[in-house]
GROMACS .gro file of C-alpha atoms in nm:
model
  377
    1UNK     CA    1  -0.068  -0.016  -0.013
    2UNK     CA    2   0.116   0.340  -0.105
    3UNK     CA    3   0.089   0.632   0.143
    4UNK     CA    4  -0.163   0.809   0.257
    5UNK     CA    5  -0.227   1.194   0.298
    6UNK     CA    6  -0.418   1.375   0.533
    7UNK     CA    7  -0.362   1.748   0.457
    8UNK     CA    8  -0.330   1.937   0.832
    9UNK     CA    9  -0.342   2.273   0.743
   10UNK     CA   10  -0.600   2.419   0.960
   11UNK     CA   11  -0.743   2.688   0.738
   12UNK     CA   12  -0.916   2.416   0.616
   13UNK     CA   13  -1.141   2.391   0.903
   14UNK     CA   14  -1.106   2.770   1.011
   15UNK     CA   15  -1.488   2.852   0.812
   16UNK     CA   16  -1.624   2.526   0.999
   17UNK     CA   17  -1.913   2.533   1.280
   18UNK     CA   18  -1.805   2.312   1.599
   19UNK     CA   19  -1.952   2.003   1.537
   20UNK     CA   20  -2.147   1.777   1.703
   21UNK     CA   21  -1.973   1.578   1.984
   22UNK     CA   22  -2.186   1.377   2.195
   23UNK     CA   23  -2.185   1.481   2.656
   24UNK     CA   24  -1.862   1.194   2.722
   25UNK     CA   25  -2.099   0.944   2.944
   26UNK     CA   26  -1.880   0.709   3.204
   27UNK     CA   27  -1.896   0.316   3.095
   28UNK     CA   28  -1.663   0.250   3.362
   29UNK     CA   29  -1.275   0.260   3.490
   30UNK     CA   30  -1.010   0.078   3.611
   31UNK     CA   31  -0.738   0.157   3.836
   32UNK     CA   32  -0.340   0.082   3.771
   33UNK     CA   33  -0.150   0.010   4.069
   34UNK     CA   34   0.269   0.023   4.079
   35UNK     CA   35   0.301  -0.298   4.013
   36UNK     CA   36   0.077  -0.144   3.600
   37UNK     CA   37  -0.130  -0.447   3.758
   38UNK     CA   38  -0.512  -0.343   3.598
   39UNK     CA   39  -0.820  -0.446   3.828
   40UNK     CA   40  -1.124  -0.332   3.731
   41UNK     CA   41  -1.228  -0.110   4.031
   42UNK     CA   42  -1.202   0.278   4.168
   43UNK     CA   43  -0.935   0.137   4.441
   44UNK     CA   44  -0.638   0.422   4.267
   45UNK     CA   45  -0.924   0.690   4.262
   46UNK     CA   46  -0.768   0.998   4.525
   47UNK     CA   47  -1.053   1.331   4.639
   48UNK     CA   48  -0.955   1.661   4.539
   49UNK     CA   49  -0.911   1.861   4.822
   50UNK     CA   50  -0.776   2.198   4.776
   51UNK     CA   51  -0.657   2.459   5.015
   52UNK     CA   52  -0.916   2.718   5.201
   53UNK     CA   53  -0.689   3.007   5.042
   54UNK     CA   54  -0.597   3.025   4.664
   55UNK     CA   55  -0.315   3.268   4.715
   56UNK     CA   56  -0.095   3.289   4.992
   57UNK     CA   57   0.019   2.887   4.954
   58UNK     CA   58   0.450   2.864   4.937
   59UNK     CA   59   0.407   2.525   4.818
   60UNK     CA   60   0.767   2.341   4.759
   61UNK     CA   61   0.677   2.105   4.460
   62UNK     CA   62   1.093   1.976   4.565
   63UNK     CA   63   1.011   1.778   4.893
   64UNK     CA   64   0.989   1.418   4.873
   65UNK     CA   65   1.178   1.455   4.531
   66UNK     CA   66   1.459   1.213   4.644
   67UNK     CA   67   1.237   0.963   4.759
   68UNK     CA   68   0.965   0.964   4.541
   69UNK     CA   69   0.924   0.608   4.270
   70UNK     CA   70   1.003   0.628   3.917
   71UNK     CA   71   0.798   0.400   3.659
   72UNK     CA   72   0.982   0.202   3.465
   73UNK     CA   73   0.884   0.427   3.077
   74UNK     CA   74   0.992   0.113   2.864
   75UNK     CA   75   0.801  -0.132   3.055
   76UNK     CA   76   0.484   0.085   3.070
   77UNK     CA   77   0.476   0.226   2.625
   78UNK     CA   78   0.550  -0.215   2.613
   79UNK     CA   79   0.238  -0.190   2.745
   80UNK     CA   80  -0.009  -0.106   2.430
   81UNK     CA   81  -0.398   0.013   2.493
   82UNK     CA   82  -0.332  -0.402   2.712
   83UNK     CA   83  -0.543  -0.194   3.002
   84UNK     CA   84  -0.859  -0.092   2.760
   85UNK     CA   85  -0.857  -0.459   2.659
   86UNK     CA   86  -0.888  -0.601   3.068
   87UNK     CA   87  -1.119  -0.341   3.099
   88UNK     CA   88  -1.320  -0.477   2.760
   89UNK     CA   89  -1.298  -0.860   2.788
   90UNK     CA   90  -1.458  -0.844   3.144
   91UNK     CA   91  -1.716  -0.600   3.007
   92UNK     CA   92  -1.880  -0.726   2.729
   93UNK     CA   93  -2.226  -0.695   2.850
   94UNK     CA   94  -2.175  -0.279   2.858
   95UNK     CA   95  -2.120  -0.309   2.437
   96UNK     CA   96  -2.535  -0.491   2.406
   97UNK     CA   97  -2.756  -0.198   2.455
   98UNK     CA   98  -2.543  -0.046   2.186
   99UNK     CA   99  -2.610  -0.169   1.907
  100UNK     CA  100  -2.855  -0.110   1.636
  101UNK     CA  101  -3.032  -0.264   1.406
  102UNK     CA  102  -2.718  -0.407   1.050
  103UNK     CA  103  -2.511  -0.357   1.286
  104UNK     CA  104  -2.196  -0.700   1.368
  105UNK     CA  105  -2.364  -0.957   1.636
  106UNK     CA  106  -2.089  -0.998   1.944
  107UNK     CA  107  -1.931  -0.678   1.887
  108UNK     CA  108  -1.833  -0.366   2.053
  109UNK     CA  109  -2.044  -0.145   1.779
  110UNK     CA  110  -1.836   0.093   1.894
  111UNK     CA  111  -1.633   0.301   1.561
  112UNK     CA  112  -1.323   0.316   1.765
  113UNK     CA  113  -1.109   0.274   2.119
  114UNK     CA  114  -0.815   0.467   2.188
  115UNK     CA  115  -0.645   0.654   2.487
  116UNK     CA  116  -0.737   1.030   2.579
  117UNK     CA  117  -0.392   1.102   2.439
  118UNK     CA  118  -0.431   0.983   2.099
  119UNK     CA  119  -0.775   1.187   2.114
  120UNK     CA  120  -0.533   1.522   2.252
  121UNK     CA  121  -0.274   1.450   1.967
  122UNK     CA  122  -0.520   1.436   1.736
  123UNK     CA  123  -0.677   1.775   1.801
  124UNK     CA  124  -0.354   1.928   1.871
  125UNK     CA  125  -0.241   1.860   1.558
  126UNK     CA  126  -0.332   2.127   1.345
  127UNK     CA  127  -0.138   2.402   1.581
  128UNK     CA  128   0.149   2.209   1.633
  129UNK     CA  129   0.503   2.344   1.471
  130UNK     CA  130   0.821   2.300   1.326
  131UNK     CA  131   0.944   2.234   1.686
  132UNK     CA  132   0.604   2.008   1.790
  133UNK     CA  133   0.781   1.697   1.915
  134UNK     CA  134   0.640   1.411   1.669
  135UNK     CA  135   0.445   1.072   1.652
  136UNK     CA  136   0.362   0.744   1.563
  137UNK     CA  137   0.016   0.585   1.645
  138UNK     CA  138  -0.039   0.169   1.534
  139UNK     CA  139  -0.384   0.147   1.352
  140UNK     CA  140  -0.600  -0.163   1.320
  141UNK     CA  141  -0.961  -0.267   1.235
  142UNK     CA  142  -1.071  -0.563   1.413
  143UNK     CA  143  -1.448  -0.693   1.327
  144UNK     CA  144  -1.561  -0.293   1.265
  145UNK     CA  145  -1.413  -0.179   1.549
  146UNK     CA  146  -1.051   0.118   1.452
  147UNK     CA  147  -0.831   0.039   1.782
  148UNK     CA  148  -0.592   0.335   1.798
  149UNK     CA  149  -0.234   0.267   1.976
  150UNK     CA  150   0.102   0.524   2.019
  151UNK     CA  151   0.343   0.353   1.861
  152UNK     CA  152   0.488   0.214   2.190
  153UNK     CA  153   0.919   0.159   1.850
  154UNK     CA  154   0.926   0.492   1.763
  155UNK     CA  155   0.878   0.691   2.128
  156UNK     CA  156   1.144   0.463   2.221
  157UNK     CA  157   1.326   0.556   1.948
  158UNK     CA  158   1.342   0.969   2.048
  159UNK     CA  159   1.290   0.981   2.424
  160UNK     CA  160   1.586   1.133   2.560
  161UNK     CA  161   1.716   1.081   2.902
  162UNK     CA  162   1.592   1.359   3.033
  163UNK     CA  163   1.805   1.614   3.252
  164UNK     CA  164   1.830   1.648   3.555
  165UNK     CA  165   1.656   1.943   3.612
  166UNK     CA  166   1.319   1.842   3.393
  167UNK     CA  167   1.326   1.595   3.550
  168UNK     CA  168   1.247   1.827   3.866
  169UNK     CA  169   1.007   1.950   3.662
  170UNK     CA  170   0.833   1.666   3.596
  171UNK     CA  171   0.878   1.546   3.944
  172UNK     CA  172   0.660   1.870   4.024
  173UNK     CA  173   0.349   1.786   3.817
  174UNK     CA  174   0.359   1.434   4.082
  175UNK     CA  175   0.409   1.674   4.391
  176UNK     CA  176   0.101   1.879   4.320
  177UNK     CA  177  -0.060   1.641   4.331
  178UNK     CA  178   0.011   1.592   4.640
  179UNK     CA  179  -0.064   1.867   4.758
  180UNK     CA  180  -0.405   1.822   4.650
  181UNK     CA  181  -0.551   1.486   4.660
  182UNK     CA  182  -0.561   1.098   4.886
  183UNK     CA  183  -0.660   0.846   4.794
  184UNK     CA  184  -1.028   0.719   4.884
  185UNK     CA  185  -0.882   0.411   4.960
  186UNK     CA  186  -0.719   0.442   5.316
  187UNK     CA  187  -0.599   0.115   5.310
  188UNK     CA  188  -0.416   0.140   4.983
  189UNK     CA  189  -0.203   0.542   5.092
  190UNK     CA  190  -0.095   0.296   5.404
  191UNK     CA  191   0.089   0.069   5.127
  192UNK     CA  192   0.150   0.250   4.875
  193UNK     CA  193   0.486   0.477   4.732
  194UNK     CA  194   0.469   0.763   4.609
  195UNK     CA  195   0.518   0.705   4.249
  196UNK     CA  196   0.421   0.765   3.880
  197UNK     CA  197   0.297   0.404   3.796
  198UNK     CA  198  -0.013   0.423   4.039
  199UNK     CA  199  -0.334   0.602   3.858
  200UNK     CA  200  -0.697   0.562   3.836
  201UNK     CA  201  -0.875   0.639   3.482
  202UNK     CA  202  -1.206   0.689   3.388
  203UNK     CA  203  -1.386   0.423   3.057
  204UNK     CA  204  -1.600   0.762   2.868
  205UNK     CA  205  -1.833   0.705   2.522
  206UNK     CA  206  -1.911   0.905   2.300
  207UNK     CA  207  -1.987   1.086   1.965
  208UNK     CA  208  -1.791   1.293   1.744
  209UNK     CA  209  -2.086   1.381   1.431
  210UNK     CA  210  -2.128   1.032   1.304
  211UNK     CA  211  -1.802   0.828   1.478
  212UNK     CA  212  -1.859   0.667   1.821
  213UNK     CA  213  -1.571   0.627   2.006
  214UNK     CA  214  -1.449   0.497   2.349
  215UNK     CA  215  -1.180   0.709   2.521
  216UNK     CA  216  -0.965   0.568   2.804
  217UNK     CA  217  -0.866   0.885   3.075
  218UNK     CA  218  -0.649   0.871   3.332
  219UNK     CA  219  -0.814   1.114   3.675
  220UNK     CA  220  -0.641   1.360   3.898
  221UNK     CA  221  -0.928   1.440   4.209
  222UNK     CA  222  -1.261   1.396   4.233
  223UNK     CA  223  -1.445   1.679   4.375
  224UNK     CA  224  -1.646   1.622   4.709
  225UNK     CA  225  -2.003   1.730   4.640
  226UNK     CA  226  -2.067   1.588   4.290
  227UNK     CA  227  -2.196   1.287   4.274
  228UNK     CA  228  -2.221   1.214   3.813
  229UNK     CA  229  -1.953   1.120   3.673
  230UNK     CA  230  -1.711   1.281   3.463
  231UNK     CA  231  -1.788   1.580   3.557
  232UNK     CA  232  -1.764   1.563   3.908
  233UNK     CA  233  -1.306   1.458   3.824
  234UNK     CA  234  -1.081   1.753   3.822
  235UNK     CA  235  -0.760   1.785   3.564
  236UNK     CA  236  -0.458   1.968   3.787
  237UNK     CA  237  -0.180   2.133   3.641
  238UNK     CA  238   0.098   2.339   3.671
  239UNK     CA  239   0.292   2.634   3.540
  240UNK     CA  240   0.511   2.871   3.599
  241UNK     CA  241   0.407   3.172   3.663
  242UNK     CA  242   0.339   3.441   3.376
  243UNK     CA  243   0.553   3.729   3.477
  244UNK     CA  244   0.520   3.924   3.138
  245UNK     CA  245   0.254   3.969   2.827
  246UNK     CA  246   0.480   3.717   2.596
  247UNK     CA  247   0.448   3.496   2.867
  248UNK     CA  248   0.092   3.451   2.887
  249UNK     CA  249  -0.007   3.486   2.567
  250UNK     CA  250   0.261   3.145   2.603
  251UNK     CA  251   0.078   3.009   2.835
  252UNK     CA  252  -0.281   3.009   2.629
  253UNK     CA  253  -0.142   2.945   2.346
  254UNK     CA  254  -0.019   2.676   2.384
  255UNK     CA  255  -0.072   2.492   2.709
  256UNK     CA  256  -0.448   2.650   2.813
  257UNK     CA  257  -0.502   2.446   2.416
  258UNK     CA  258  -0.318   2.105   2.525
  259UNK     CA  259  -0.526   2.126   2.874
  260UNK     CA  260  -0.876   2.228   2.675
  261UNK     CA  261  -0.837   1.888   2.435
  262UNK     CA  262  -0.732   1.691   2.703
  263UNK     CA  263  -1.100   1.730   2.925
  264UNK     CA  264  -1.393   1.846   2.688
  265UNK     CA  265  -1.299   1.521   2.531
  266UNK     CA  266  -1.375   1.228   2.863
  267UNK     CA  267  -1.587   1.577   3.005
  268UNK     CA  268  -1.429   1.659   3.282
  269UNK     CA  269  -1.510   2.033   3.376
  270UNK     CA  270  -1.268   2.151   3.570
  271UNK     CA  271  -0.958   2.265   3.556
  272UNK     CA  272  -0.692   2.400   3.860
  273UNK     CA  273  -0.345   2.521   3.794
  274UNK     CA  274  -0.055   2.587   4.055
  275UNK     CA  275   0.143   2.922   3.957
  276UNK     CA  276   0.519   2.825   4.061
  277UNK     CA  277   0.803   2.985   4.009
  278UNK     CA  278   1.179   2.874   3.928
  279UNK     CA  279   1.248   2.708   4.265
  280UNK     CA  280   0.967   2.473   4.162
  281UNK     CA  281   0.695   2.665   4.470
  282UNK     CA  282   0.329   2.775   4.398
  283UNK     CA  283   0.245   3.049   4.541
  284UNK     CA  284  -0.173   3.081   4.414
  285UNK     CA  285  -0.434   2.889   4.269
  286UNK     CA  286  -0.688   2.925   3.962
  287UNK     CA  287  -0.989   2.734   3.881
  288UNK     CA  288  -1.074   2.705   3.516
  289UNK     CA  289  -1.415   2.605   3.371
  290UNK     CA  290  -1.328   2.365   3.013
  291UNK     CA  291  -1.568   2.577   2.873
  292UNK     CA  292  -1.438   2.870   2.944
  293UNK     CA  293  -1.080   2.844   2.832
  294UNK     CA  294  -1.133   2.901   2.425
  295UNK     CA  295  -1.301   3.251   2.497
  296UNK     CA  296  -0.944   3.323   2.648
  297UNK     CA  297  -0.782   3.240   2.394
  298UNK     CA  298  -0.977   3.252   2.109
  299UNK     CA  299  -0.732   3.520   1.893
  300UNK     CA  300  -0.463   3.257   1.927
  301UNK     CA  301  -0.663   2.912   1.847
  302UNK     CA  302  -1.014   2.814   1.759
  303UNK     CA  303  -1.199   2.480   1.951
  304UNK     CA  304  -1.434   2.433   1.588
  305UNK     CA  305  -1.082   2.404   1.404
  306UNK     CA  306  -0.942   2.081   1.643
  307UNK     CA  307  -1.287   1.936   1.724
  308UNK     CA  308  -1.360   1.907   1.302
  309UNK     CA  309  -0.986   1.864   1.223
  310UNK     CA  310  -1.064   1.540   1.436
  311UNK     CA  311  -1.352   1.456   1.267
  312UNK     CA  312  -1.149   1.468   0.911
  313UNK     CA  313  -0.925   1.205   1.105
  314UNK     CA  314  -1.141   0.970   1.232
  315UNK     CA  315  -1.324   0.982   0.907
  316UNK     CA  316  -1.022   0.945   0.698
  317UNK     CA  317  -0.908   0.603   0.883
  318UNK     CA  318  -1.290   0.503   0.840
  319UNK     CA  319  -1.279   0.538   0.445
  320UNK     CA  320  -0.867   0.381   0.433
  321UNK     CA  321  -0.790   0.070   0.701
  322UNK     CA  322  -0.915  -0.207   0.617
  323UNK     CA  323  -0.998  -0.509   0.854
  324UNK     CA  324  -0.702  -0.682   0.865
  325UNK     CA  325  -0.579  -0.981   1.097
  326UNK     CA  326  -0.444  -0.777   1.369
  327UNK     CA  327  -0.188  -1.018   1.452
  328UNK     CA  328  -0.056  -1.023   1.114
  329UNK     CA  329  -0.080  -0.574   0.956
  330UNK     CA  330  -0.196  -0.304   1.123
  331UNK     CA  331  -0.117   0.059   1.060
  332UNK     CA  332   0.114   0.345   1.068
  333UNK     CA  333  -0.047   0.707   1.081
  334UNK     CA  334   0.253   0.962   1.084
  335UNK     CA  335   0.338   1.264   1.156
  336UNK     CA  336   0.674   1.439   1.168
  337UNK     CA  337   0.811   1.776   1.054
  338UNK     CA  338   0.716   1.986   0.896
  339UNK     CA  339   0.398   1.919   0.965
  340UNK     CA  340   0.182   1.982   0.717
  341UNK     CA  341   0.027   1.618   0.679
  342UNK     CA  342  -0.029   1.269   0.823
  343UNK     CA  343   0.085   0.990   0.636
  344UNK     CA  344  -0.082   0.624   0.698
  345UNK     CA  345   0.081   0.266   0.563
  346UNK     CA  346   0.014  -0.035   0.626
  347UNK     CA  347   0.311  -0.210   0.793
  348UNK     CA  348   0.275  -0.656   0.855
  349UNK     CA  349   0.443  -0.754   1.218
  350UNK     CA  350   0.723  -0.886   1.240
  351UNK     CA  351   1.034  -0.913   1.542
  352UNK     CA  352   1.083  -0.539   1.515
  353UNK     CA  353   0.688  -0.456   1.595
  354UNK     CA  354   0.465  -0.590   1.732
  355UNK     CA  355   0.093  -0.610   1.753
  356UNK     CA  356  -0.079  -0.443   1.979
  357UNK     CA  357  -0.410  -0.660   2.001
  358UNK     CA  358  -0.270  -0.945   2.226
  359UNK     CA  359  -0.363  -1.334   2.066
  360UNK     CA  360  -0.612  -1.339   2.426
  361UNK     CA  361  -0.785  -1.062   2.262
  362UNK     CA  362  -0.838  -1.118   1.907
  363UNK     CA  363  -0.950  -1.520   2.039
  364UNK     CA  364  -1.211  -1.362   2.257
  365UNK     CA  365  -1.374  -1.105   2.074
  366UNK     CA  366  -1.434  -1.365   1.772
  367UNK     CA  367  -1.532  -1.634   1.952
  368UNK     CA  368  -1.843  -1.354   2.086
  369UNK     CA  369  -1.884  -1.281   1.747
  370UNK     CA  370  -1.916  -1.612   1.591
  371UNK     CA  371  -2.126  -1.696   1.967
  372UNK     CA  372  -2.329  -1.414   1.866
  373UNK     CA  373  -2.338  -1.506   1.427
  374UNK     CA  374  -2.478  -1.887   1.572
  375UNK     CA  375  -2.832  -1.742   1.789
  376UNK     CA  376  -2.919  -1.551   1.604
  377UNK     CA  377  -2.871  -1.803   1.299
   0.00000   0.00000   0.00000
């Protein structure tokens, strides 16, 4: 198969109205502990505990840095979408409710399955620049569902070892979450060392125009007194306090665009930013409603461009990704410098390129459709 291309020029999407995006509905959740074991429960969920005074904090995010237990990045990337597949295999009945006339019996009745991070990349693509990080995705169509996964091998190739300063700044983000959240399950809290391996994620289902989407996204915390998910979830971010107009514009152009994309897709309604100095001390907090972010940045980026491009990207995959044996052939999406188009090509599975749907998963889903087909006949 020759390369296929998709134009990413944002001017193509600027005059289009905002596409229809259905309010996300949480259909499940999952947890991973510090060993990256998947549990289909809320054991790693954390409660958001805001301080009374948001403006005089003095939180030193460096505290605990030397005791922090870092995850194995190669192992984490190597997981692919296996946590999602584990959840699907244990929740077959959830998908029966989505079946429509003419649908493949026993299938997921869902067009796309992926992690939130993949959708975030897609939404932000029209505004990326030559300074952006390149990325590649693996894609396959199996039993009428298109699965999208990060390309672990490519990420390992381009990942550079962080400098000591970069590693410390990464830690500041985890430390900030520790100041504002606590484990809901206190037994888990007592048994866990500070680490970035464990996490809690929401499983949501939504629809962008005609494309139904299952997205799994990690959750930083949940607000007390709000019962409905995903609206009760809160996103926590740190950022250097802007010192002038140029820094404020950069914050809105880059940080708020990505934050909006991360929150809008899974339906997270609230973002809390901790503004810090260069030494990693947070002095103030500011709360943003996800819906209020785009009007603040309308002179820099448009959410309609992001969403219209995402809809076109999904339609492009539907039109060009064929049903294959996912253990033998997958597709590769590339978005690299100069970031003016995406490419799609079919690639074989071999020793260098591993399948991202497991044989166990493929066999199980095939058995579902086979059994459902037999019942209908």
